[in-house]
mmCIF file of C-alpha atoms in Angstrom:
data_model
loop_
_atom_site.group_PDB
_atom_site.id
_atom_site.type_symbol
_atom_site.label_atom_id
_atom_site.label_comp_id
_atom_site.label_asym_id
_atom_site.label_seq_id
_atom_site.Cartn_x
_atom_site.Cartn_y
_atom_site.Cartn_z
ATOM 1 C CA MET A 1315 -19.612 -0.222 -20.371
ATOM 2 C CA THR A 1316 -20.238 2.427 -23.010
ATOM 3 C CA ALA A 1317 -17.935 5.372 -23.549
ATOM 4 C CA ARG A 1318 -20.628 7.710 -22.184
ATOM 5 C CA SER A 1319 -21.079 5.737 -18.926
ATOM 6 C CA LEU A 1320 -17.276 5.505 -18.501
ATOM 7 C CA LEU A 1321 -17.062 9.285 -18.895
ATOM 8 C CA VAL A 1322 -19.846 9.748 -16.312
ATOM 9 C CA ALA A 1323 -18.075 7.358 -13.905
ATOM 10 C CA LEU A 1324 -14.768 9.197 -14.293
ATOM 11 C CA ALA A 1325 -16.545 12.527 -13.779
ATOM 12 C CA LEU A 1326 -18.144 11.223 -10.569
ATOM 13 C CA VAL A 1327 -14.745 10.052 -9.303
ATOM 14 C CA PHE A 1328 -13.323 13.487 -10.100
ATOM 15 C CA ILE A 1329 -16.128 15.190 -8.156
ATOM 16 C CA ALA A 1330 -15.773 12.823 -5.179
ATOM 17 C CA THR A 1331 -11.988 12.905 -4.967
ATOM 18 C CA GLY A 1332 -11.020 16.308 -6.348
ATOM 19 C CA ARG A 1333 -8.744 14.825 -9.026
ATOM 20 C CA PRO A 1334 -9.292 12.851 -12.206
ATOM 21 C CA ALA A 1335 -8.967 9.093 -11.902
ATOM 22 C CA ALA A 1336 -7.092 7.264 -14.614
ATOM 23 C CA ALA A 1337 -8.692 4.077 -15.885
ATOM 24 C CA GLY A 1338 -5.882 1.962 -14.359
ATOM 25 C CA ASP A 1339 -5.532 3.920 -11.107
ATOM 26 C CA ALA A 1340 -4.681 1.289 -8.498
ATOM 27 C CA PRO A 1341 -5.322 2.163 -4.840
ATOM 28 C CA GLY A 1342 -1.719 1.270 -3.972
ATOM 29 C CA ARG A 1343 -0.425 3.910 -6.396
ATOM 30 C CA VAL A 1344 -2.936 6.544 -5.297
ATOM 31 C CA PHE A 1345 -2.305 6.113 -1.558
ATOM 32 C CA ASN A 1346 1.346 4.959 -1.730
ATOM 33 C CA GLY A 1347 2.974 5.282 1.724
ATOM 34 C CA ARG A 1348 -0.180 6.625 3.352
ATOM 35 C CA MET A 1349 -2.122 5.218 6.254
ATOM 36 C CA MET A 1350 -5.790 6.072 5.823
ATOM 37 C CA THR A 1351 -7.708 6.344 9.119
ATOM 38 C CA SER A 1352 -11.391 6.237 10.026
ATOM 39 C CA ALA A 1353 -13.749 5.716 12.958
ATOM 40 C CA LYS A 1354 -15.492 3.082 10.798
ATOM 41 C CA ARG A 1355 -14.172 -0.091 9.214
ATOM 42 C CA PHE A 1356 -12.949 0.386 5.620
ATOM 43 C CA PRO A 1357 -14.630 -1.661 2.880
ATOM 44 C CA MET A 1358 -12.374 -4.343 1.417
ATOM 45 C CA SER A 1359 -14.007 -4.461 -2.004
ATOM 46 C CA ALA A 1360 -15.920 -2.345 -4.492
ATOM 47 C CA LYS A 1361 -17.288 -2.616 -8.041
ATOM 48 C CA SER A 1362 -14.146 -0.982 -9.434
ATOM 49 C CA GLN A 1363 -10.787 0.361 -8.320
ATOM 50 C CA GLY A 1364 -12.098 3.897 -8.806
ATOM 51 C CA GLN A 1365 -15.068 3.169 -6.562
ATOM 52 C CA PHE A 1366 -12.794 1.624 -3.928
ATOM 53 C CA ILE A 1367 -10.563 4.727 -3.980
ATOM 54 C CA ALA A 1368 -13.623 6.980 -3.678
ATOM 55 C CA ASN A 1369 -14.966 4.905 -0.748
ATOM 56 C CA VAL A 1370 -11.635 5.098 1.097
ATOM 57 C CA ARG A 1371 -11.443 8.867 0.572
ATOM 58 C CA LYS A 1372 -15.029 9.254 1.754
ATOM 59 C CA LEU A 1373 -14.358 7.386 5.028
ATOM 60 C CA GLN A 1374 -10.939 8.990 5.659
ATOM 61 C CA GLN A 1375 -10.838 11.204 8.734
ATOM 62 C CA THR A 1376 -8.119 12.737 10.880
ATOM 63 C CA ASN A 1377 -10.004 13.927 13.992
ATOM 64 C CA PHE A 1378 -11.087 11.319 16.532
ATOM 65 C CA MET A 1379 -13.320 11.904 19.543
ATOM 66 C CA GLU A 1380 -12.712 10.105 22.832
ATOM 67 C CA ASN A 1381 -15.053 7.324 23.895
ATOM 68 C CA LYS A 1382 -16.068 8.769 27.266
ATOM 69 C CA ALA A 1383 -17.142 5.388 28.664
ATOM 70 C CA ASP A 1384 -13.692 3.802 28.541
ATOM 71 C CA HIS A 1385 -11.450 6.819 27.733
ATOM 72 C CA THR A 1386 -10.093 5.370 24.494
ATOM 73 C CA TRP A 1387 -10.055 6.108 20.788
ATOM 74 C CA THR A 1388 -10.713 3.335 18.263
ATOM 75 C CA VAL A 1389 -9.021 4.031 14.937
ATOM 76 C CA TYR A 1390 -9.422 1.783 11.907
ATOM 77 C CA PHE A 1391 -6.612 2.048 9.405
ATOM 78 C CA LEU A 1392 -5.809 0.952 5.902
ATOM 79 C CA ALA A 1393 -2.070 1.246 5.236
ATOM 80 C CA PHE A 1394 -0.810 1.280 1.645
ATOM 81 C CA LEU A 1395 2.852 0.350 2.025
ATOM 82 C CA LYS A 1396 5.657 2.013 0.044
ATOM 83 C CA SER A 1397 7.097 -1.436 -0.680
ATOM 84 C CA PRO A 1398 6.081 -5.020 0.167
ATOM 85 C CA LEU A 1399 6.629 -5.937 3.809
ATOM 86 C CA ASN A 1400 9.178 -8.768 3.757
ATOM 87 C CA ASP A 1401 8.292 -9.888 7.283
ATOM 88 C CA VAL A 1402 5.257 -10.965 9.294
ATOM 89 C CA GLU A 1403 5.902 -8.416 12.062
ATOM 90 C CA TYR A 1404 5.429 -4.666 11.977
ATOM 91 C CA VAL A 1405 5.355 -1.925 14.593
ATOM 92 C CA ILE A 1406 2.897 0.958 14.902
ATOM 93 C CA LYS A 1407 4.500 3.990 16.581
ATOM 94 C CA PHE A 1408 2.741 7.059 17.980
ATOM 95 C CA TYR A 1409 4.555 10.391 18.205
ATOM 96 C CA ASP A 1410 3.277 13.617 19.765
ATOM 97 C CA ILE A 1411 4.218 16.257 17.173
ATOM 98 C CA ARG A 1412 3.002 19.422 18.884
ATOM 99 C CA GLN A 1413 6.507 20.352 20.048
ATOM 100 C CA GLY A 1414 9.110 18.349 18.180
ATOM 101 C CA GLN A 1415 8.532 14.632 17.891
ATOM 102 C CA GLN A 1416 8.125 12.739 21.179
ATOM 103 C CA LEU A 1417 7.496 8.969 21.079
ATOM 104 C CA LEU A 1418 4.382 8.134 23.132
ATOM 105 C CA GLY A 1419 4.054 4.421 22.508
ATOM 106 C CA THR A 1420 4.395 1.439 20.204
ATOM 107 C CA MET A 1421 2.287 -1.579 19.260
ATOM 108 C CA GLU A 1422 3.780 -4.756 17.785
ATOM 109 C CA GLU A 1423 1.501 -6.476 15.277
ATOM 110 C CA PHE A 1424 1.728 -9.542 13.024
ATOM 111 C CA ASN A 1425 0.528 -10.446 9.523
ATOM 112 C CA ASP A 1426 -0.464 -13.844 8.202
ATOM 113 C CA GLN A 1427 2.205 -13.806 5.493
ATOM 114 C CA ARG A 1428 5.188 -11.941 4.073
ATOM 115 C CA GLY A 1429 4.980 -9.628 1.093
ATOM 116 C CA GLN A 1430 1.899 -7.657 2.136
ATOM 117 C CA THR A 1431 1.437 -4.343 0.295
ATOM 118 C CA THR A 1432 -1.737 -3.293 2.125
ATOM 119 C CA ILE A 1433 -2.589 -3.783 5.799
ATOM 120 C CA ALA A 1434 -6.066 -3.244 7.247
ATOM 121 C CA SER A 1435 -6.543 -3.295 10.997
ATOM 122 C CA LYS A 1436 -7.684 -1.248 13.964
ATOM 123 C CA MET A 1437 -5.935 0.199 16.969
ATOM 124 C CA THR A 1438 -7.244 1.328 20.313
ATOM 125 C CA LEU A 1439 -5.461 4.256 21.926
ATOM 126 C CA ASP A 1440 -5.666 4.582 25.709
ATOM 127 C CA LYS A 1441 -5.919 8.019 27.293
ATOM 128 C CA ASN A 1442 -3.527 6.990 30.096
ATOM 129 C CA ILE A 1443 -0.797 6.245 27.537
ATOM 130 C CA VAL A 1444 -1.216 8.828 24.765
ATOM 131 C CA GLY A 1445 -2.902 11.637 26.702
ATOM 132 C CA VAL A 1446 -5.610 13.846 25.244
ATOM 133 C CA ASN A 1447 -5.995 16.692 22.739
ATOM 134 C CA LYS A 1448 -2.845 15.919 20.785
ATOM 135 C CA GLU A 1449 -1.745 15.793 17.210
ATOM 136 C CA LEU A 1450 -0.079 12.441 16.544
ATOM 137 C CA LEU A 1451 2.180 11.127 13.835
ATOM 138 C CA VAL A 1452 1.362 7.436 13.378
ATOM 139 C CA THR A 1453 3.867 5.275 11.505
ATOM 140 C CA LEU A 1454 3.874 1.660 10.385
ATOM 141 C CA GLU A 1455 7.480 0.443 10.560
ATOM 142 C CA ASN A 1456 9.625 -2.656 10.304
ATOM 143 C CA LYS A 1457 13.299 -2.746 11.314
ATOM 144 C CA GLY A 1458 13.513 1.057 11.363
ATOM 145 C CA LYS A 1459 12.012 1.537 7.891
ATOM 146 C CA ILE A 1460 8.771 3.528 7.646
ATOM 147 C CA TYR A 1461 6.327 1.865 5.238
ATOM 148 C CA ALA A 1462 3.308 4.149 5.781
ATOM 149 C CA SER A 1463 2.357 7.102 7.966
ATOM 150 C CA THR A 1464 -0.392 9.583 8.765
ATOM 151 C CA ARG A 1465 -1.269 12.411 11.146
ATOM 152 C CA ILE A 1466 -4.323 12.319 13.373
ATOM 153 C CA LYS A 1467 -5.789 14.415 16.174
ATOM 154 C CA ILE A 1468 -7.182 12.822 19.317
ATOM 155 C CA ILE A 1469 -9.784 15.010 20.955
ATOM 156 C CA GLY A 1470 -11.334 14.565 24.379
ATOM 157 C CA GLU A 1471 -11.796 15.960 27.847
ATOM 158 C CA GLY A 1472 -8.737 16.808 29.891
ATOM 159 C CA GLU A 1473 -8.458 16.395 33.625
ATOM 160 C CA HIS A 1474 -10.839 18.490 35.703
ATOM 161 C CA TYR A 1475 -9.291 20.264 38.675
ATOM 162 C CA THR A 1476 -11.397 21.918 41.374
ATOM 163 C CA GLY A 1477 -8.627 23.953 42.948
ATOM 164 C CA LYS A 1478 -9.320 22.326 46.308
ATOM 165 C CA VAL A 1479 -6.517 20.648 48.198
ATOM 166 C CA ASN A 1480 -7.264 18.187 50.970
ATOM 167 C CA PHE A 1481 -4.705 17.951 53.774
ATOM 168 C CA SER A 1482 -4.767 15.416 56.542
ATOM 169 C CA ASP A 1483 -4.868 16.785 60.138
ATOM 170 C CA ASP A 1484 -1.153 15.965 60.506
ATOM 171 C CA ASP A 1485 -0.319 17.895 57.325
ATOM 172 C CA ALA A 1486 -2.377 20.870 58.484
ATOM 173 C CA ASN A 1487 -0.648 20.925 61.890
ATOM 174 C CA GLY A 1488 2.805 20.565 60.335
ATOM 175 C CA SER A 1489 3.520 17.302 62.158
ATOM 176 C CA ALA A 1490 3.648 15.003 59.095
ATOM 177 C CA SER A 1491 6.845 12.978 58.843
ATOM 178 C CA ASN A 1492 8.958 13.394 55.708
#
């Protein structure tokens, strides 16, 4: 690669990411402790580390629309851990952060081996468990230690109420037993 083409490549990375990329910029250093989220699967390789970083930033999103057919959200994530995970088990926790920090649910997951520094997977959030139209803090934890986190918004349709109330004949006559 000539000096001119390297300069052009670095300029393109700067335009795509909003910051200059150092020649040895490793994705783990750039995204340290962050969980990148997307509605699409993240690529696992690229021609260079700079290109990989640009691809991850391009796919990154924080707002997710509800799948109206099954009332779920599918979120792909790529977690760049603060330190190697010295276990095969980790827990994903979901907190509603609109008013304080309320735990909504957890998911236990397993790796193939210890020492992972990056975890790529997907999660499916169910409307009946997490609700709708919320801002969530999502953490990847092991034994109480947070290795990576992010904030996402889940957007969808709330319950529709007609304002009508249906009473049985007994209820209407006041003769229902309590």
